[in-house]
mmCIF file of C-alpha atoms and ligand atoms in Angstrom:
data_model
loop_
_atom_site.group_PDB
_atom_site.id
_atom_site.type_symbol
_atom_site.label_atom_id
_atom_site.label_comp_id
_atom_site.label_asym_id
_atom_site.label_seq_id
_atom_site.Cartn_x
_atom_site.Cartn_y
_atom_site.Cartn_z
ATOM 1 C CA MET A 128 120.956 216.448 92.988
ATOM 2 C CA LEU A 129 118.103 216.157 95.436
ATOM 3 C CA ASN A 130 115.671 218.354 95.580
ATOM 4 C CA ALA A 131 113.993 220.241 98.770
ATOM 5 C CA SER A 132 111.735 217.719 100.069
ATOM 6 C CA GLN A 133 114.383 214.504 99.839
ATOM 7 C CA LEU A 134 116.456 217.398 101.905
ATOM 8 C CA ALA A 135 113.590 217.490 104.544
ATOM 9 C CA GLU A 136 113.329 213.985 104.794
ATOM 10 C CA PHE A 137 117.042 213.122 105.248
ATOM 11 C CA GLU A 138 117.071 216.094 107.991
ATOM 12 C CA LEU A 139 114.060 214.601 109.273
ATOM 13 C CA ASN A 140 114.174 210.971 109.888
ATOM 14 C CA GLY A 141 118.424 210.942 109.324
ATOM 15 C CA PHE A 142 117.728 208.490 106.258
ATOM 16 C CA LEU A 143 116.870 208.573 102.395
ATOM 17 C CA LYS A 144 116.451 206.534 99.109
ATOM 18 C CA GLY A 145 117.908 207.717 96.215
ATOM 19 C CA ASP A 146 117.945 207.384 92.173
ATOM 20 C CA VAL A 147 119.244 204.151 90.817
ATOM 21 C CA VAL A 148 122.750 205.383 90.107
ATOM 22 C CA LEU A 149 123.983 202.139 88.412
ATOM 23 C CA GLY A 150 122.981 200.409 85.780
ATOM 24 C CA ASP A 151 122.595 196.547 85.070
ATOM 25 C CA ASP A 152 126.618 196.188 83.731
ATOM 26 C CA GLU A 153 127.998 198.650 85.976
ATOM 27 C CA VAL A 154 127.060 196.494 88.915
ATOM 28 C CA ALA A 155 127.766 192.815 87.483
ATOM 29 C CA ARG A 156 130.769 194.795 87.107
ATOM 30 C CA LEU A 157 131.752 195.391 91.136
ATOM 31 C CA GLN A 158 129.986 191.675 92.086
ATOM 32 C CA GLU A 159 132.723 190.161 89.112
ATOM 33 C CA GLU A 160 135.585 192.635 91.220
ATOM 34 C CA LEU A 161 133.874 191.944 94.061
ATOM 35 C CA GLU A 162 134.389 188.507 93.848
ATOM 36 C CA LEU A 163 138.037 188.250 92.793
ATOM 37 C CA VAL A 164 139.054 190.368 96.171
ATOM 38 C CA MET A 165 136.826 188.392 98.014
ATOM 39 C CA THR A 166 138.627 185.382 97.047
ATOM 40 C CA GLY A 167 142.056 186.850 98.077
ATOM 41 C CA ASN A 168 142.557 186.865 93.553
ATOM 42 C CA SER A 169 143.529 190.264 93.160
ATOM 43 C CA VAL A 170 146.627 192.157 93.515
ATOM 44 C CA LYS A 171 146.534 194.947 95.320
ATOM 45 C CA LYS A 172 144.587 193.947 99.709
ATOM 46 C CA PRO A 173 142.013 195.743 100.994
ATOM 47 C CA VAL A 174 142.500 196.823 104.652
ATOM 48 C CA LEU A 175 140.300 194.274 106.140
ATOM 49 C CA ASN A 176 138.320 191.013 104.066
ATOM 50 C CA HIS A 177 137.224 188.838 107.249
ATOM 51 C CA ASN A 178 133.615 187.424 108.360
ATOM 52 C CA MET A 179 132.589 189.720 110.662
ATOM 53 C CA ALA A 180 130.037 186.976 111.880
ATOM 54 C CA GLU A 181 132.810 184.909 113.193
ATOM 55 C CA GLY A 182 133.147 184.587 116.899
ATOM 56 C CA LYS A 183 129.902 187.171 117.478
ATOM 57 C CA LEU A 184 127.502 185.191 119.409
ATOM 58 C CA TYR A 185 124.320 188.436 119.690
ATOM 59 C CA ASP A 186 123.583 187.818 123.556
ATOM 60 C CA ASP A 187 119.833 188.397 122.347
ATOM 61 C CA MET A 188 119.768 186.862 119.700
ATOM 62 C CA LYS A 189 119.507 182.800 117.568
ATOM 63 C CA MET A 190 122.219 182.785 116.174
ATOM 64 C CA THR A 191 124.397 179.828 114.795
ATOM 65 C CA VAL A 192 128.313 179.257 113.934
ATOM 66 C CA ASN A 193 127.732 179.025 110.754
ATOM 67 C CA GLU A 194 126.078 182.141 109.733
ATOM 68 C CA LYS A 195 128.356 184.632 107.731
ATOM 69 C CA VAL A 196 129.207 187.847 107.086
ATOM 70 C CA VAL A 197 131.642 188.470 104.359
ATOM 71 C CA GLN A 198 133.469 192.248 105.307
ATOM 72 C CA ILE A 199 135.149 193.986 103.384
ATOM 73 C CA VAL A 200 137.223 197.446 104.502
ATOM 74 C CA ASN A 201 138.289 199.245 101.707
ATOM 75 C CA ILE A 202 137.844 197.675 98.446
ATOM 76 C CA TRP A 203 138.449 200.796 96.747
ATOM 77 C CA MET A 204 142.352 200.489 97.600
ATOM 78 C CA ALA A 205 142.353 197.148 96.152
ATOM 79 C CA SER A 206 140.290 197.873 93.154
ATOM 80 C CA ASP A 207 139.996 201.240 90.458
ATOM 81 C CA VAL A 208 136.643 199.651 89.698
ATOM 82 C CA TYR A 209 135.839 200.292 93.732
ATOM 83 C CA PHE A 210 137.479 203.735 93.607
ATOM 84 C CA GLN A 211 135.433 204.819 89.994
ATOM 85 C CA HIS A 212 132.438 203.595 92.294
ATOM 86 C CA ALA A 213 133.043 205.909 95.804
ATOM 87 C CA SER A 214 133.757 208.768 93.203
ATOM 88 C CA HIS A 215 130.212 209.039 91.777
ATOM 89 C CA PRO A 216 129.645 211.744 90.853
ATOM 90 C CA VAL A 217 125.759 211.554 91.245
ATOM 91 C CA ILE A 218 126.492 210.503 94.584
ATOM 92 C CA CYS A 219 129.343 212.740 95.467
ATOM 93 C CA GLU A 220 127.333 215.371 95.540
ATOM 94 C CA GLU A 221 124.796 214.252 96.351
ATOM 95 C CA ILE A 222 126.168 213.898 99.599
ATOM 96 C CA ALA A 223 127.577 217.321 99.564
ATOM 97 C CA GLN A 224 124.445 218.105 99.697
ATOM 98 C CA LEU A 225 123.488 216.094 103.122
ATOM 99 C CA CYS A 226 126.954 217.154 104.537
ATOM 100 C CA LYS A 227 126.161 220.942 103.697
ATOM 101 C CA THR A 228 130.356 220.481 102.959
ATOM 102 C CA ASP A 229 131.517 221.974 99.771
ATOM 103 C CA THR A 230 133.798 218.951 100.553
ATOM 104 C CA VAL A 231 133.977 215.195 99.856
ATOM 105 C CA ARG A 232 136.361 212.787 101.212
ATOM 106 C CA ILE A 233 135.827 209.361 101.921
ATOM 107 C CA TRP A 234 136.828 208.135 105.154
ATOM 108 C CA HIS A 235 136.332 204.277 103.933
ATOM 109 C CA ASP A 236 134.275 201.819 102.495
ATOM 110 C CA GLN A 237 132.595 199.037 103.266
ATOM 111 C CA ILE A 238 132.189 195.905 101.857
ATOM 112 C CA GLN A 239 129.143 193.256 103.462
ATOM 113 C CA TYR A 240 127.771 190.493 102.049
ATOM 114 C CA LYS A 241 125.478 188.120 103.022
ATOM 115 C CA PRO A 242 124.894 184.616 101.714
ATOM 116 C CA PRO A 243 122.134 182.572 100.652
ATOM 117 C CA LEU A 244 120.949 180.349 103.579
ATOM 118 C CA SER A 245 123.263 181.382 105.870
ATOM 119 C CA GLY A 246 124.068 184.664 105.596
ATOM 120 C CA GLY A 247 123.901 186.518 109.650
ATOM 121 C CA PRO A 248 122.892 189.957 111.542
ATOM 122 C CA THR A 249 124.723 192.862 111.843
ATOM 123 C CA GLY A 250 123.830 194.058 115.270
ATOM 124 C CA TRP A 251 121.686 197.340 116.157
ATOM 125 C CA HIS A 252 124.261 200.143 116.107
ATOM 126 C CA GLN A 253 125.453 203.666 115.216
ATOM 127 C CA ASP A 254 128.055 203.975 112.899
ATOM 128 C CA HIS A 255 129.765 207.435 114.261
ATOM 129 C CA PRO A 256 130.705 205.705 118.062
ATOM 130 C CA LEU A 257 132.089 202.962 116.329
ATOM 131 C CA TRP A 258 135.192 205.541 115.210
ATOM 132 C CA PRO A 259 136.251 206.774 117.526
ATOM 133 C CA ILE A 260 139.151 208.492 116.095
ATOM 134 C CA ILE A 261 137.255 211.394 113.669
ATOM 135 C CA GLN A 262 134.849 214.226 114.788
ATOM 136 C CA PRO A 263 132.038 215.764 114.846
ATOM 137 C CA ALA A 264 129.619 213.206 114.207
ATOM 138 C CA ASP A 265 127.665 214.553 110.801
ATOM 139 C CA LEU A 266 129.742 211.923 108.219
ATOM 140 C CA VAL A 267 126.448 211.255 105.801
ATOM 141 C CA SER A 268 127.294 207.461 104.396
ATOM 142 C CA ALA A 269 125.926 205.510 100.788
ATOM 143 C CA TRP A 270 124.665 202.474 100.732
ATOM 144 C CA VAL A 271 124.229 201.082 97.657
ATOM 145 C CA ALA A 272 122.257 197.163 96.289
ATOM 146 C CA LEU A 273 124.774 194.209 94.124
ATOM 147 C CA ASP A 274 121.303 192.517 94.578
ATOM 148 C CA ASP A 275 118.136 193.914 95.529
ATOM 149 C CA ALA A 276 118.106 193.845 99.448
ATOM 150 C CA VAL A 277 114.486 193.349 100.820
ATOM 151 C CA ILE A 278 113.399 191.612 104.161
ATOM 152 C CA GLU A 279 113.034 188.328 103.282
ATOM 153 C CA ASN A 280 116.887 188.274 102.098
ATOM 154 C CA GLY A 281 117.835 190.507 105.421
ATOM 155 C CA CYS A 282 117.882 194.461 103.815
ATOM 156 C CA MET A 283 118.453 196.689 106.555
ATOM 157 C CA TRP A 284 116.315 198.746 108.856
ATOM 158 C CA MET A 285 116.153 202.142 110.554
ATOM 159 C CA VAL A 286 114.332 203.911 113.210
ATOM 160 C CA PRO A 287 113.365 206.935 112.046
ATOM 161 C CA GLY A 288 115.016 210.361 113.281
ATOM 162 C CA SER A 289 117.839 208.282 116.056
ATOM 163 C CA HIS A 290 119.919 210.375 114.220
ATOM 164 C CA LYS A 291 118.899 213.408 116.344
ATOM 165 C CA TRP A 292 119.351 211.676 119.732
ATOM 166 C CA GLY A 293 123.095 211.181 120.541
ATOM 167 C CA ASN A 294 125.377 208.534 121.135
ATOM 168 C CA HIS A 295 123.914 206.245 122.547
ATOM 169 C CA GLN A 296 125.143 202.626 120.705
ATOM 170 C CA LYS A 297 126.327 201.517 124.302
ATOM 171 C CA TYR A 298 122.469 200.812 125.060
ATOM 172 C CA LEU A 299 121.730 199.354 121.659
ATOM 173 C CA GLY A 300 120.642 196.035 121.852
ATOM 174 C CA GLN A 301 117.965 193.201 119.275
ATOM 175 C CA THR A 302 115.105 191.039 120.765
ATOM 176 C CA ALA A 303 114.996 187.428 119.293
ATOM 177 C CA ASP A 304 113.012 188.876 115.820
ATOM 178 C CA PHE A 305 115.995 191.846 115.461
ATOM 179 C CA LYS A 306 113.789 194.674 117.116
ATOM 180 C CA PRO A 307 115.768 197.492 118.051
ATOM 181 C CA VAL A 308 115.931 197.498 122.706
ATOM 182 C CA HIS A 309 117.674 200.418 124.173
ATOM 183 C CA LYS A 310 118.470 199.196 127.628
ATOM 184 C CA ASP A 311 117.828 202.245 129.591
ATOM 185 C CA PRO A 312 115.803 203.854 127.402
ATOM 186 C CA SER A 313 115.131 206.646 130.471
ATOM 187 C CA LEU A 314 118.203 208.246 129.014
ATOM 188 C CA LEU A 315 116.081 208.941 125.482
ATOM 189 C CA PRO A 316 114.916 212.431 124.675
ATOM 190 C CA GLU A 317 111.283 213.129 125.193
ATOM 191 C CA GLY A 318 108.928 212.008 123.043
ATOM 192 C CA ALA A 319 111.743 209.271 120.750
ATOM 193 C CA VAL A 320 109.868 206.428 119.214
ATOM 194 C CA VAL A 321 112.317 203.612 118.947
ATOM 195 C CA GLU A 322 110.193 201.773 115.824
ATOM 196 C CA ALA A 323 111.860 200.244 113.042
ATOM 197 C CA ILE A 324 111.232 201.043 109.401
ATOM 198 C CA PRO A 325 112.513 198.583 106.198
ATOM 199 C CA PHE A 326 115.023 200.705 104.174
ATOM 200 C CA GLU A 327 114.034 198.190 100.604
ATOM 201 C CA ILE A 328 116.588 199.505 98.110
ATOM 202 C CA LYS A 329 117.108 197.983 94.645
ATOM 203 C CA LYS A 330 119.865 196.762 93.320
ATOM 204 C CA GLY A 331 122.165 199.323 91.279
ATOM 205 C CA GLN A 332 120.203 201.905 94.250
ATOM 206 C CA VAL A 333 121.435 204.518 96.139
ATOM 207 C CA GLY A 334 120.571 204.805 100.251
ATOM 208 C CA TYR A 335 121.429 207.826 102.427
ATOM 209 C CA HIS A 336 121.866 207.137 106.195
ATOM 210 C CA HIS A 337 123.122 209.575 109.187
ATOM 211 C CA SER A 338 126.608 208.747 111.395
ATOM 212 C CA LEU A 339 123.764 208.320 114.471
ATOM 213 C CA THR A 340 120.574 206.452 112.223
ATOM 214 C CA TRP A 341 120.291 203.394 114.310
ATOM 215 C CA HIS A 342 120.532 200.549 112.183
ATOM 216 C CA GLY A 343 120.878 196.811 111.769
ATOM 217 C CA SER A 344 120.181 193.807 108.917
ATOM 218 C CA PRO A 345 118.989 190.061 110.022
ATOM 219 C CA HIS A 346 120.109 187.682 108.897
ATOM 220 C CA ASN A 347 119.189 186.235 105.270
ATOM 221 C CA ARG A 348 117.468 183.389 105.691
ATOM 222 C CA SER A 349 116.370 183.121 101.800
ATOM 223 C CA ASP A 350 118.523 182.435 98.383
ATOM 224 C CA MET A 351 119.128 185.675 97.487
ATOM 225 C CA LYS A 352 122.186 187.122 98.403
ATOM 226 C CA ARG A 353 122.896 189.987 99.812
ATOM 227 C CA ARG A 354 125.631 192.062 98.796
ATOM 228 C CA ALA A 355 126.075 196.491 99.338
ATOM 229 C CA ILE A 356 128.409 198.746 99.311
ATOM 230 C CA ALA A 357 128.805 201.011 100.927
ATOM 231 C CA VAL A 358 131.485 204.209 101.138
ATOM 232 C CA HIS A 359 130.616 206.437 105.104
ATOM 233 C CA TYR A 360 131.342 209.696 103.414
ATOM 234 C CA MET A 361 133.558 212.876 105.543
ATOM 235 C CA PRO A 362 132.622 216.535 105.388
ATOM 236 C CA GLY A 363 136.096 219.072 104.717
ATOM 237 C CA HIS A 364 136.174 219.527 107.907
ATOM 238 C CA THR A 365 135.665 216.462 109.695
ATOM 239 C CA ARG A 366 138.770 216.141 112.088
ATOM 240 C CA TYR A 367 141.221 213.082 113.400
ATOM 241 C CA GLU A 368 140.584 212.939 117.223
ATOM 242 C CA PRO A 369 141.476 209.667 118.524
ATOM 243 C CA ALA A 370 139.555 208.046 121.255
ATOM 244 C CA ALA A 371 139.921 204.656 121.003
ATOM 245 C CA GLY A 372 141.711 202.317 117.815
ATOM 246 C CA HIS A 373 139.926 201.742 114.153
ATOM 247 C CA ALA A 374 140.924 199.390 111.375
ATOM 248 C CA MET A 375 142.205 202.554 110.166
ATOM 249 C CA LEU A 376 144.572 204.041 112.432
ATOM 250 C CA SER A 377 147.611 203.122 110.776
ATOM 251 C CA TYR A 378 146.905 205.302 107.306
ATOM 252 C CA VAL A 379 146.202 208.323 109.478
ATOM 253 C CA ASP A 380 149.423 210.579 108.800
ATOM 254 C CA VAL A 381 148.522 214.529 110.622
ATOM 255 C CA ASN A 382 147.861 215.590 113.951
ATOM 256 C CA PRO A 383 145.410 215.030 116.359
ATOM 257 C CA GLY A 384 142.822 217.837 115.946
ATOM 258 C CA ASP A 385 143.900 217.984 111.672
ATOM 259 C CA ILE A 386 141.654 217.271 108.848
ATOM 260 C CA LEU A 387 141.535 213.795 108.024
ATOM 261 C CA SER A 388 143.513 214.476 104.736
ATOM 262 C CA GLY A 389 145.648 212.114 102.692
ATOM 263 C CA VAL A 390 146.369 209.391 100.313
ATOM 264 C CA HIS A 391 144.141 207.245 101.785
ATOM 265 C CA PHE A 392 141.433 209.621 103.085
ATOM 266 C CA PRO A 393 140.704 211.010 99.309
ATOM 267 C CA VAL A 394 139.212 214.269 97.927
ATOM 268 C CA VAL A 395 136.304 212.701 96.010
ATOM 269 C CA TYR A 396 134.934 216.028 95.384
ATOM 270 C CA SER A 397 135.123 219.646 95.633
ATOM 271 C CA LYS A 398 132.903 222.519 94.668
HETATM 272 O O1 AKG B 519 125.115 196.178 104.736
HETATM 273 C C1 AKG B 519 124.565 196.726 106.220
HETATM 274 O O2 AKG B 519 123.892 195.767 106.217
HETATM 275 C C2 AKG B 519 124.912 197.206 106.867
HETATM 276 C C3 AKG B 519 125.954 198.173 107.036
HETATM 277 C C4 AKG B 519 126.141 199.676 107.630
HETATM 278 O O3 AKG B 519 125.955 199.302 109.351
HETATM 279 C C5 AKG B 519 126.089 200.828 107.311
HETATM 280 O O4 AKG B 519 126.613 201.229 106.592
HETATM 281 O O5 AKG B 519 126.740 201.628 108.032
#
């Protein structure tokens, strides 16, 4: 359970470090299960399992063709261990606090694995604009490190306060050394300071971020793996409002305007 000062910090910054919520044995189990799914050896399959760096050359960054970021979407559908993780009682209760809701559903989850030396960057972005089938933009994600995530192996970076600036996704870019850039700063609200800080998370620790917070993670040139599981959670009032495509679209079986519910969007917390 988060205290008042943690809730105030999240409100101010749009992100927050939580506790270490998984012990070494639990992390080891998730790492094993990840290997099984990532190599295609699980019986059930996730929604996506691919190298998201492939074919993507950020115009403003030096990238080599061999860079790799393994992205797996909805590993919970392929692995009961990951479903249990997505239902973690401490995480789900804290998400309910941060979303100010009494019901929490899984929108979808996401592994990002940056392998040693060749791990590619995840460009600066906001989550909600990349999810154009749900409204409103008040989701919160729980990002749990499966290896210590530090500057050297490509931890996430965050821009404090950016969750209050609206949708700037199409203007976001980065410098060659991965500083966030707004392509038309005149559109930013008065007083907005675009300054990123590292969001280092220990193995088994949870970090929370709002779905409008600017974030990204650079290359992994270290000899350490950088594995993590992010679960993107919806408060009980999130509606299906299709405006463009998304990997989860074919799993929706409600009508536009309805609460996004159903077996593929399970309730993991309710008060
Ligand atoms: O794992 C990363 O580096 C990026 C993850 C991310 O963008 C997210 O969880 O919203």
